[in-house]
């Protein structure tokens, strides 16, 4: 069923949505709407733009689970995900979700929306890419609708999302792995201070006194998400605790890697990223007890 | 309180917005208009019936930009339509172009310079320099090292310091609504305002309307940064013009902001090395006020009061330059500069103590109140009280021990390392607090009020200061106590032409000073009571020639210590502990007072770029000493000044680097420390 | 444009508005309700809170079409409720309240936290064995329904810094205890 007006369309199923997109190529998807409403002038000012609201499509609200994964529909809100994942998800994801905005705003932020913002990155994509999550994409651009599964870390480049016109995030597949050492840091506010905020997700396993299976991702809201290969390779198999000299050397290499691979990172963000990495490295100990740290 | 009779769906109403210049400073704006519907109206400068300028504090400011744009965001015209949606659609259709003006048309910048001198600075400086050069010559000739070292001891040296306060714009984020309605012969204006008389004068000047027929209905407002001083009058004038032309109720909506000017304070103090005595001081202050240098004269007085230090000097020379620039006018911002001046003085005082190898406490307690020059500006009370308060504060906070420890630590390398983070500092400051205008400002130094005791035992207070605030509760309590009248039987005069102009409600005039005025009025009534028949009406305050030589008087002093550190991860300045001792007059409610002081401290810290530690780690410990019998003056300005000074000193100690700019930020700290690791 | 039917403080209204017009503008322009700081130009000030179907929302983020058939409670109406009186009593008891700029927003944030907090309380008079059993069964959350870090996070929605995080947390905890005691929840 459609609203009887020029601008807003509310399809009730995926097929209807497909049809709507084909008929209205110049349209934007409206999920929770927090980002679009905050930037109304940028998105809604033109009278040509059609708005397709996803809130009546039931398939996008489904949550299914098996031993290894949870599949979450794109329209599931962050609060809902936090509630259902309280006993299932690892601390890294739970920290990320609970640090996203506040309870009041989380009622409106959808997982799909948080991943698909056009020109700014928030905390969820970085953590999901660190955990090895993947996205099920629907391609509506052609007459026949197609589906593909894309790892989250492949979805972003240079701060922009590689989501083509007519593509929709349907589900997010989140692995239920837990790791021996997990850390999430968010310094600053990505909405209010995007040019000084740094979001860091780190996870690794500890095998007696050696560290392995390392993955980290750092998010700079305007500049993009960065996953470091140098840190992973330098730390893989390293003995813990890590001495200050090594920590400083690794963090300096990390910053050089950022300089080479990503543009638009401010000096303050680089300094904060360096310091966060050092702090994390000093915290890695043979003890597997998780120490809560909220910034 | 918004007037519930006014509905935004009222079809007989017009809603308007001010269109402002987004570019084209110094240029002539030209407008290409679409066809304007009959139910809409645009107010251009040429449509103004009276004058396109309003007068304030001996200066005039333009209402709308006419031949030249003075600053970005200067109002160009007002546009009104039956709904805001239509207004916004019309605005999109209007094309504005900016035409370059000829060289001869462009006015040169008009900076204003003010000097303040006590003692003969130039002569004293010449003497010092002569002695220095003579000693230098003697040293060159001298063969005996002992004599040379003795001569070195009596050399004079100077300490220079700089402090910059960045230009800050504070947006209320709240849309202010001013309503104008012509009813019979009267022009009713509904507006939040800190100065109703200014609205009356402005509307009268702009619209050519009789002042007695202009009634300002004061709406409730909470202004942190004096946003409602001038802008409501400009909005009211334009709305009034539209109301007169169309005979409809006119609403005008605007997001009002307030701006603190950029200030640079440079100080140089000459001192004697041998006996650790300060001699002369020169201070250069440049204040960039934007396109209108209003209130500059009072601003200079407020700065003078704060810049003159508590240590003794033979001579002092202060030079102010008020720069005119193509920026939005900057003047009142919760004060007129006393806070900045106190901060600069106290930071400089601590640095002098460091030069003399004295901890701030010993240096301040030694030099406190020795200044003869300070006494000519300030009417002050007992020295001994302030010294005792300072001593108590220092003991309570273990200041001396912490200062010694942090001093040793700050000399260490890499205090901001993530591995061994220990960048901590502690700062101390003390200052008197002032409120209201200086005694040289004849019109507003003492707000004019009228108090009437009626025959039915009720009292009526006539003042233009807003009467639904916490301050007004205190006035009621004073009247109730002094005149033995129930609080519920005390009324405030209604809005109208008979409302007395008490001046602008700024500089905390509505707290301590108003309380003093109310008490004075009560005393005068009590003198006449039972002698004269009721009703008895007295008027106090208002314009009078002031024979006072002191610019300010104060019975409020505040001494404050701040302990702060720099977070090695976020590079933010974090404040952990605040201790404060106040020495004030009598209070009505101490608990509420302490709670208000805590709010002021937290707000001030936030403004200067500090964050407070989370949870239990942050604590404010305030001790209040009600020393004086008379009603306490407002302590806000002094408190903000000492918070700023103590924080800056603590931050400099934590980083072991001079911090010359406020507010601070993580970016500032990063640029100061460079590559620490 | 859509025909919007909603309830504002027990009164039903029918309006014709643009489908994407935010609730804050509808309240101001069409319903003559002045939300403080309703137009912060995307500065995320957190001050435009209203209650929609008993849950607080930022009114600048809700488009008109989502309000069909909803009940909106403004702060003035909320002030008539027992929940508000409970919070007001707490402000008076602690002599600590938000400044006029953010009073409404912070009060509604406190209200949202109190609604979310679990109200089960452990009876202090039970015997040791029962207490042990209960302690195991009851979540960490329920013993301490709101912790300082969470409270801090929630209050960060509002950008005004008139009160410290500790002061706000004390208000929340005291209000919660008062509600449990008076059975207001």
Coordinates of C-alpha atoms in Angstrom, one line a residue, chain B residues 58-408:
Chain B
X58 CA 26.6 56.8 23.2
X59 CA 27.0 54.9 20.0
X60 CA 24.5 54.1 17.2
X61 CA 24.1 50.8 15.5
X62 CA 22.2 50.2 12.3
X63 CA 19.0 48.3 12.2
X64 CA 19.3 47.0 8.7
X65 CA 22.2 47.2 6.3
X66 CA 21.6 49.9 3.8
X67 CA 24.4 51.0 1.5
X68 CA 27.1 48.8 2.9
X69 CA 27.3 45.5 4.8
X70 CA 29.3 45.8 8.0
X71 CA 29.6 42.1 8.9
X72 CA 28.5 38.7 7.9
X73 CA 25.0 37.9 9.3
X74 CA 24.0 41.6 9.4
X75 CA 20.2 41.8 8.8
X76 CA 19.3 43.0 5.3
X77 CA 15.5 43.0 5.4
X78 CA 12.6 41.5 7.2
X79 CA 10.1 39.3 5.3
X80 CA 6.6 38.5 6.5
X81 CA 3.9 36.1 5.3
X82 CA 0.9 34.3 6.8
X83 CA 3.0 31.2 7.6
X84 CA 6.7 30.4 8.1
X85 CA 6.6 27.9 5.3
X86 CA 5.6 30.6 2.8
X87 CA 8.3 32.9 4.2
X88 CA 11.0 30.3 3.6
X89 CA 9.7 29.7 0.1
X90 CA 9.7 33.4 -0.7
X91 CA 13.2 33.8 0.6
X92 CA 14.5 31.1 -1.8
X93 CA 13.1 33.2 -4.7
X94 CA 14.8 36.4 -3.7
X95 CA 18.2 36.9 -5.4
X96 CA 20.8 39.0 -3.6
X97 CA 23.8 40.4 -5.3
X98 CA 26.7 42.4 -3.8
X99 CA 28.1 45.4 -5.6
X100 CA 31.7 46.5 -4.9
X101 CA 31.9 50.0 -3.5
X102 CA 34.2 52.7 -4.7
X103 CA 37.4 53.3 -2.7
X104 CA 36.1 56.7 -1.5
X105 CA 32.9 55.2 -0.2
X106 CA 34.8 52.8 2.0
X107 CA 35.3 54.1 5.5
X108 CA 38.6 53.5 7.2
X109 CA 38.7 51.4 10.3
X110 CA 38.0 53.5 13.4
X111 CA 39.9 51.9 16.4
X112 CA 39.4 53.5 19.8
X113 CA 42.3 53.9 22.2
X114 CA 42.0 54.5 25.9
X115 CA 44.8 54.9 28.4
X116 CA 44.9 54.5 32.1
X117 CA 47.9 55.7 34.2
X118 CA 48.7 55.7 37.8
X119 CA 52.1 57.0 38.9
X120 CA 54.6 58.0 36.3
X121 CA 55.4 54.8 34.4
X122 CA 57.6 56.3 31.7
X123 CA 59.8 58.1 34.2
X124 CA 60.2 55.1 36.4
X125 CA 61.0 52.9 33.4
X126 CA 63.7 55.4 32.3
X127 CA 65.2 55.3 35.8
X128 CA 65.2 51.5 35.8
X129 CA 66.8 51.2 32.3
X130 CA 69.4 53.9 33.2
X131 CA 70.4 52.0 36.3
X132 CA 70.5 48.7 34.4
X133 CA 72.7 50.1 31.7
X134 CA 75.0 51.8 34.3
X135 CA 75.4 48.5 36.1
X136 CA 76.1 46.7 32.8
X137 CA 78.9 49.2 32.1
X138 CA 80.3 48.8 35.6
X139 CA 80.3 45.0 35.2
X140 CA 82.3 45.3 32.0
X141 CA 84.9 47.4 33.7
X142 CA 84.9 45.6 37.0
X143 CA 87.8 43.3 37.8
X144 CA 86.6 41.8 41.1
X145 CA 84.2 38.9 40.7
X146 CA 82.7 39.6 44.1
X147 CA 81.8 43.1 43.2
X148 CA 80.5 42.0 39.9
X149 CA 78.2 39.5 41.6
X150 CA 77.0 42.0 44.1
X151 CA 76.1 44.4 41.3
X152 CA 74.3 41.7 39.5
X153 CA 72.1 41.3 42.6
X154 CA 70.7 44.8 42.3
X155 CA 69.8 44.4 38.7
X156 CA 66.2 44.9 37.5
X157 CA 64.5 42.5 35.3
X158 CA 61.1 42.1 33.6
X159 CA 58.6 39.4 33.3
X160 CA 56.4 39.3 30.2
X161 CA 53.3 37.3 29.8
X162 CA 50.6 37.0 27.2
X163 CA 47.1 35.7 27.3
X164 CA 44.6 35.4 24.5
X165 CA 40.9 34.8 24.8
X166 CA 39.4 33.5 21.6
X167 CA 36.4 35.0 20.1
X168 CA 33.4 32.8 21.1
X169 CA 29.9 32.8 19.7
X170 CA 27.2 31.4 21.9
X171 CA 24.0 30.4 20.1
X172 CA 21.0 30.0 22.2
X173 CA 19.7 27.4 19.7
X174 CA 16.3 28.5 20.8
X175 CA 14.2 30.4 18.4
X176 CA 13.2 33.7 20.0
X177 CA 9.8 35.0 19.1
X178 CA 8.9 38.7 19.3
X179 CA 5.3 39.7 18.8
X180 CA 4.1 43.1 17.9
X181 CA 0.4 44.1 17.9
X182 CA -1.3 47.4 17.4
X183 CA -4.4 47.7 19.7
X184 CA -6.2 51.0 19.5
X185 CA -3.5 53.5 19.9
X186 CA -1.1 51.3 21.8
X187 CA 1.7 49.3 20.3
X188 CA 2.1 46.1 22.3
X189 CA 5.4 44.2 22.1
X190 CA 5.8 40.8 23.6
X191 CA 9.4 39.9 24.0
X192 CA 12.0 38.4 26.2
X193 CA 14.4 41.1 27.2
X194 CA 17.0 42.2 29.6
X195 CA 16.2 45.9 29.0
X196 CA 12.6 46.9 28.2
X197 CA 13.3 50.6 28.1
X198 CA 15.8 49.9 25.2
X199 CA 13.0 48.2 23.3
X200 CA 10.7 51.2 23.9
X201 CA 13.4 53.7 22.8
X202 CA 14.4 51.7 19.7
X203 CA 10.8 51.1 18.5
X204 CA 10.0 54.8 19.1
X205 CA 13.1 55.9 17.1
X206 CA 12.5 53.4 14.3
X207 CA 8.8 53.7 13.9
X208 CA 8.3 57.3 15.0
X209 CA 5.8 56.1 17.6
X210 CA 5.1 57.9 20.9
X211 CA 7.1 56.2 23.7
X212 CA 4.2 56.4 26.1
X213 CA 2.0 54.3 23.8
X214 CA 4.6 51.5 23.5
X215 CA 4.0 48.7 26.1
X216 CA 6.6 46.0 26.4
X217 CA 5.3 42.8 27.9
X218 CA 8.3 40.9 29.3
X219 CA 8.4 37.2 28.5
X220 CA 10.3 34.7 30.6
X221 CA 13.8 34.1 29.5
X222 CA 17.0 32.6 30.8
X223 CA 20.0 34.3 29.3
X224 CA 23.4 32.8 30.1
X225 CA 25.4 35.2 27.9
X226 CA 23.3 38.4 27.7
X227 CA 21.7 37.3 24.4
X228 CA 18.6 39.3 25.2
X229 CA 20.2 42.7 25.6
X230 CA 20.1 44.3 22.2
X231 CA 18.8 41.8 19.6
X232 CA 15.2 41.8 20.9
X233 CA 15.0 45.6 20.4
X234 CA 16.0 45.1 16.7
X235 CA 13.5 42.4 16.2
X236 CA 10.8 44.3 18.0
X237 CA 11.5 47.4 15.8
X238 CA 11.1 45.5 12.6
X239 CA 8.0 43.6 13.8
X240 CA 6.5 46.9 15.0
X241 CA 7.0 48.5 11.6
X242 CA 5.3 45.5 9.9
X243 CA 2.4 45.7 12.5
X244 CA 1.9 49.4 11.9
X245 CA 1.9 49.0 8.1
X246 CA -0.4 46.0 8.0
X247 CA -2.5 46.4 11.1
X248 CA -2.0 42.7 11.9
X249 CA -0.4 40.7 14.7
X250 CA 3.2 40.2 13.6
X251 CA 5.5 37.5 14.9
X252 CA 9.2 37.6 14.1
X253 CA 11.4 34.6 14.7
X254 CA 15.2 34.6 15.1
X255 CA 18.0 32.5 16.6
X256 CA 19.8 35.0 18.8
X257 CA 23.4 34.7 19.6
X258 CA 25.9 36.4 21.8
X259 CA 29.6 36.9 21.1
X260 CA 32.6 37.4 23.3
X261 CA 35.3 39.5 21.6
X262 CA 38.8 38.3 21.0
X263 CA 41.1 39.8 23.6
X264 CA 44.8 39.9 23.8
X265 CA 46.5 40.9 27.1
X266 CA 50.2 41.5 27.2
X267 CA 51.8 42.4 30.5
X268 CA 55.3 43.3 31.4
X269 CA 56.3 43.7 35.1
X270 CA 59.6 45.2 36.1
X271 CA 61.0 43.8 39.4
X272 CA 64.0 44.0 41.6
X273 CA 65.9 40.7 41.8
X274 CA 67.5 41.5 45.1
X275 CA 64.6 42.2 47.3
X276 CA 61.9 40.4 45.2
X277 CA 59.9 43.5 44.8
X278 CA 57.6 44.5 41.9
X279 CA 58.2 48.0 40.6
X280 CA 56.2 49.0 37.6
X281 CA 53.9 47.3 35.1
X282 CA 52.7 47.9 31.6
X283 CA 49.6 46.2 30.2
X284 CA 48.5 46.3 26.5
X285 CA 45.0 45.1 25.9
X286 CA 43.5 44.8 22.4
X287 CA 39.9 43.9 22.1
X288 CA 38.4 43.2 18.7
X289 CA 34.8 44.3 19.0
X290 CA 33.6 43.7 15.5
X291 CA 31.5 46.2 13.6
X292 CA 30.3 48.2 16.6
X293 CA 32.4 49.2 19.5
X294 CA 29.5 49.6 22.0
X295 CA 30.0 49.7 25.7
X296 CA 33.8 50.2 25.2
X297 CA 34.0 52.8 27.9
X298 CA 32.4 50.6 30.6
X299 CA 34.4 47.6 29.3
X300 CA 37.6 49.5 29.9
X301 CA 36.6 50.2 33.5
X302 CA 35.7 46.6 34.1
X303 CA 39.1 45.5 32.7
X304 CA 41.0 48.1 34.8
X305 CA 39.3 46.8 37.9
X306 CA 40.5 43.3 37.1
X307 CA 43.9 44.1 35.6
X308 CA 45.3 46.0 38.5
X309 CA 47.2 43.5 40.6
X310 CA 47.1 42.9 44.3
X311 CA 50.9 43.4 44.7
X312 CA 52.3 46.8 45.1
X313 CA 53.6 48.9 42.2
X314 CA 55.0 52.4 41.9
X315 CA 53.4 53.0 38.6
X316 CA 51.1 51.2 36.1
X317 CA 50.2 52.0 32.6
X318 CA 47.3 50.3 30.8
X319 CA 46.5 50.9 27.1
X320 CA 43.3 49.7 25.5
X321 CA 42.7 49.4 21.8
X322 CA 39.2 48.6 20.8
X323 CA 39.5 47.4 17.3
X324 CA 36.7 47.8 14.7
X325 CA 36.5 44.9 12.2
X326 CA 34.0 43.5 9.8
X327 CA 32.7 40.9 12.2
X328 CA 29.5 40.6 14.2
X329 CA 29.5 43.1 17.1
X330 CA 30.9 41.6 20.3
X331 CA 30.4 43.1 23.7
X332 CA 28.4 41.7 26.6
X333 CA 29.0 38.0 27.1
X334 CA 27.8 37.3 30.6
X335 CA 30.1 40.2 31.7
X336 CA 32.2 42.9 30.2
X337 CA 35.7 41.6 30.7
X338 CA 36.3 41.6 34.4
X339 CA 36.6 37.8 34.4
X340 CA 39.3 37.9 31.6
X341 CA 41.1 40.6 33.5
X342 CA 41.2 38.7 36.8
X343 CA 42.3 35.6 35.0
X344 CA 45.2 37.4 33.4
X345 CA 46.2 39.1 36.7
X346 CA 46.2 36.0 38.8
X347 CA 48.0 33.9 36.1
X348 CA 50.7 36.6 35.9
X349 CA 50.9 36.8 39.7
X350 CA 51.6 33.1 40.0
X351 CA 54.3 33.5 37.3
X352 CA 55.9 36.3 39.3
X353 CA 55.9 34.1 42.4
X354 CA 57.7 31.4 40.4
X355 CA 60.4 33.9 39.3
X356 CA 60.9 34.8 43.0
X357 CA 61.1 31.1 43.8
X358 CA 58.0 31.3 46.0
X359 CA 55.0 29.0 45.9
X360 CA 51.9 30.8 44.9
X361 CA 50.5 30.7 48.4
X362 CA 53.5 32.4 50.0
X363 CA 53.8 34.9 47.3
X364 CA 50.1 35.8 47.2
X365 CA 49.8 36.0 51.0
X366 CA 52.9 38.1 51.2
X367 CA 51.9 40.5 48.5
X368 CA 48.1 40.5 49.1
X369 CA 46.6 43.9 49.6
X370 CA 49.9 45.8 49.4
X371 CA 48.8 47.5 46.3
X372 CA 48.1 51.2 46.9
X373 CA 46.9 51.5 43.3
X374 CA 44.3 48.8 43.8
X375 CA 42.8 50.6 46.7
X376 CA 42.2 53.7 44.6
X377 CA 40.1 51.6 42.2
X378 CA 38.4 49.3 44.8
X379 CA 36.8 50.1 48.0
X380 CA 37.9 47.2 50.1
X381 CA 37.6 45.7 53.5
X382 CA 39.9 44.1 56.0
X383 CA 43.1 42.5 54.7
X384 CA 43.4 40.1 57.6
X385 CA 40.1 38.4 56.8
X386 CA 41.2 37.5 53.3
X387 CA 44.6 36.2 54.5
X388 CA 42.9 34.0 57.0
X389 CA 40.5 32.6 54.3
X390 CA 43.4 32.0 52.0
X391 CA 45.3 30.2 54.8
X392 CA 42.3 28.0 55.6
X393 CA 41.8 27.1 52.0
X394 CA 45.5 26.1 51.5
X395 CA 45.4 23.9 54.6
X396 CA 42.2 22.2 53.7
X397 CA 43.4 21.3 50.3
X398 CA 47.0 20.4 51.2
X399 CA 48.0 22.8 48.5
X400 CA 51.6 23.3 49.6
X401 CA 52.4 19.6 49.6
X402 CA 50.7 18.9 46.3
X403 CA 52.3 21.9 44.7
X404 CA 55.8 20.8 45.7
X405 CA 55.1 17.2 44.5
X406 CA 53.6 18.3 41.1
X407 CA 56.4 20.8 40.6
X408 CA 59.0 18.0 40.9

